[in-house]
Amino acid sequence: MKQFHNIINGKRIVSRSGETIVSVNPATEQAITRFPKGTAQDVRAAIDAAEKAYETWKDVPPPKRGQILLRAAQLLRKDKLAMGRLVTMEMGKVLAEGLGDVQESIDMLEYIAGEGRRLFGHTTTSELPDKMAMTVRAPVGVMGLITPWNFPTAIPIWKLAPCLVCGNTAVFKPASDTPLCGLRMVELLEKAGLPSGVVNFVTGSGSTVGAEIVKNKRISGISFTGSREVGDFVIRNAGVKKVGLELGGKNGIIVMDDANMDLAVDGIIFGAYGTTGQRCTATSRVIVHRKVRQRLERMLVARIKKLRLGNGLRPSTDVGPLINQAAVDKVHEYTHIGQEDGAKLVIGGSKAKVNGKGYFYKPTLFTNVTPDMRIAQEEMFGPTLSMIEAKNLDLAVDAMNSVTYGLSAAIYTNDVRTAMLAVRDIEAGLVYVNSSTIGSEVHLPFGGVKQTGNGAREGGIEGINEFSETKTVYIDYSGRLQKAQIDTD
Ligand code: NAD
């Protein structure tokens, strides 16, 4: 099995710990590669390199930084199939979604490459004569990037691309379940011409490598995507740093009685069981109008029965494995909790193997769920959908908003007034009308409200804010001392 290393200042470095972590194919349980189990000292060496590289990288003109990203996009496009297959092997999602993960990375690299020629600020007036005022963007400094495993190329690139175009350098720690995909993204940037030391790559546990990145005072900003629990640790331990948090979700789809039911079923199946429910925007609740509840249940069960579990590399597979055994156990635990709380298990609810292997779980549907039940409140990150009945739109929106998360939501209706009221009243960072809870595009802001984050957005122009500081510039060409707020007449 191949052993990879950390990348510090462009060099492949063996971790001081001498220990390793192993990346495993969740469909076959076969080990893929070995990576270092990094230490706090490794992180500090990576920060040294990032600080040194920052001295020159911050002064490279942003369009030139953008050109490197564009070259990376072109290289990745050529390598898309191989990378997509690697995503499927290391993370488990079906190949179409593995390729989608890579396409999202290409899209983001291309979009942010163009940002090198924008990075707009504002120009505005001054209250004093012969004085001008504007804002420019400045880099944050050395940034710590910490990512989860569920989008193993796209989430690293969602962070790396804007981080780099804004002139920051980085210490990047991928999730321990998908280090090879993370490494490939760093190698891609190197091949595209990124100077040594600008991105430094350290693998290892969250509690050691991640915690050092979070706490180290020489890191000026953290961009973290992951669970709420770890997000909470990050915000409490980062100290005075710029922190962007993208955390979990408990996303729902409302189906009204006038909805196109076939369309709604397509969206629910894709949202709930696509990526085996392991998207932060996955649909884990369907809130259905009382009049169409039975019909929706029948339609969903018919479709769920047809979903085929298997290795994501096989074209016949609809639903791949969960990421690891702990995820299977967690999802199964919630099946018990749902039953104990009085929900009705309609289909699924059991662990599975394919050819005797893999971390599979059967697509699961609960009905008779009330909004306060734990299965309707807590993120499971698996292929389990809870159906909640509502009498009208107001109660459906109340149920939607009853969770502490606020990432993504959708409504299926053919009534424009119903749709607009839902868009207005739903508490979420993303709202879809007549489409599932998943499917973000790179040029639009992405992120959530409530405990899904701390207000940061990635993607779109707002994504640039996470990786830059605003510098306000006043230029006084009056030739005399002018006092704002004092020279009022
Ligand atoms: P996780 O929080 O367990 O881990 C995320 C990353 O944090 C990993 O790299 C991990 O090693 C690291 N980490 C763990 N402990 C740490 C610590 N003490 N200090 C610093 N870093 C630490 O999450 P996960 O299981 O990898 O991913 C699933 C979660 O991510 C779900 O909750 C999902 O909703 C969320 N997610 C959110 C978004 C979003 O944009 N909102 C996108 C994808 C995933």
XYZ file of C-alpha atoms and ligand atoms in Angstrom, residues 146-151 155 173-176 204-207 209-211 214 224-231 233-234 246-249 279-281 379 381 405 407 446-448 452 458, ligand 1:
89
model
C -10.200 22.268 7.650
C -12.534 20.143 5.557
C -14.932 17.179 5.895
C -14.976 14.026 3.747
C -18.350 14.277 2.007
C -17.186 16.510 -0.866
C -14.963 21.535 -0.420
C -5.975 19.631 6.738
C -8.322 17.250 4.906
C -10.650 14.810 6.663
C -8.943 11.591 7.677
C -3.910 13.633 10.912
C -6.553 13.694 13.580
C -8.834 16.614 14.245
C -7.944 16.616 17.909
C -3.633 18.580 13.748
C -7.014 20.343 13.568
C -6.819 21.698 17.099
C -7.444 26.312 15.285
C -13.974 25.271 8.715
C -16.605 22.971 7.242
C -17.849 20.094 9.356
C -20.146 19.148 12.199
C -21.731 21.548 14.635
C -19.936 19.907 17.543
C -16.504 20.555 16.070
C -17.622 23.978 14.821
C -14.890 23.748 19.430
C -13.430 25.907 16.661
C -20.130 25.942 7.560
C -21.866 23.352 9.734
C -24.657 20.804 9.593
C -28.242 20.856 8.437
C -24.711 15.991 2.092
C -24.975 18.899 4.452
C -27.972 19.880 2.294
C -28.588 15.483 11.906
C -26.054 12.115 7.951
C -30.184 24.318 11.943
C -29.114 25.409 5.837
C -23.756 29.088 0.044
C -24.245 28.804 3.790
C -26.808 28.704 6.537
C -25.557 26.007 10.673
C -18.842 30.492 0.607
P -16.318 16.674 11.501
O -16.741 17.917 12.190
O -16.231 15.439 12.288
O -14.878 16.882 10.833
C -14.616 17.947 9.943
C -13.122 18.235 9.967
O -12.772 18.754 11.242
C -12.253 16.999 9.738
O -11.120 17.348 8.973
C -11.837 16.650 11.166
O -10.629 15.922 11.225
C -11.673 18.027 11.762
N -11.722 18.073 13.231
C -12.267 17.177 14.084
N -12.061 17.577 15.366
C -11.407 18.745 15.310
C -10.931 19.650 16.289
N -11.086 19.432 17.591
N -10.305 20.776 15.878
C -10.161 21.043 14.569
N -10.567 20.209 13.593
C -11.197 19.074 13.956
O -17.302 16.507 10.248
P -17.326 15.352 9.172
O -17.887 14.127 9.785
O -16.020 15.266 8.461
O -18.372 15.952 8.116
C -19.751 15.864 8.270
C -20.317 17.155 8.815
O -19.948 18.239 7.980
C -21.834 17.161 8.831
O -22.282 17.759 10.016
C -22.186 18.033 7.644
O -23.451 18.632 7.699
C -21.088 19.030 7.677
N -20.925 19.685 6.382
C -21.317 20.996 6.265
C -21.229 21.631 5.032
C -21.644 23.069 4.874
O -21.174 23.709 3.950
N -22.506 23.609 5.718
C -20.721 20.947 3.930
C -20.345 19.617 4.095
C -20.439 18.998 5.324
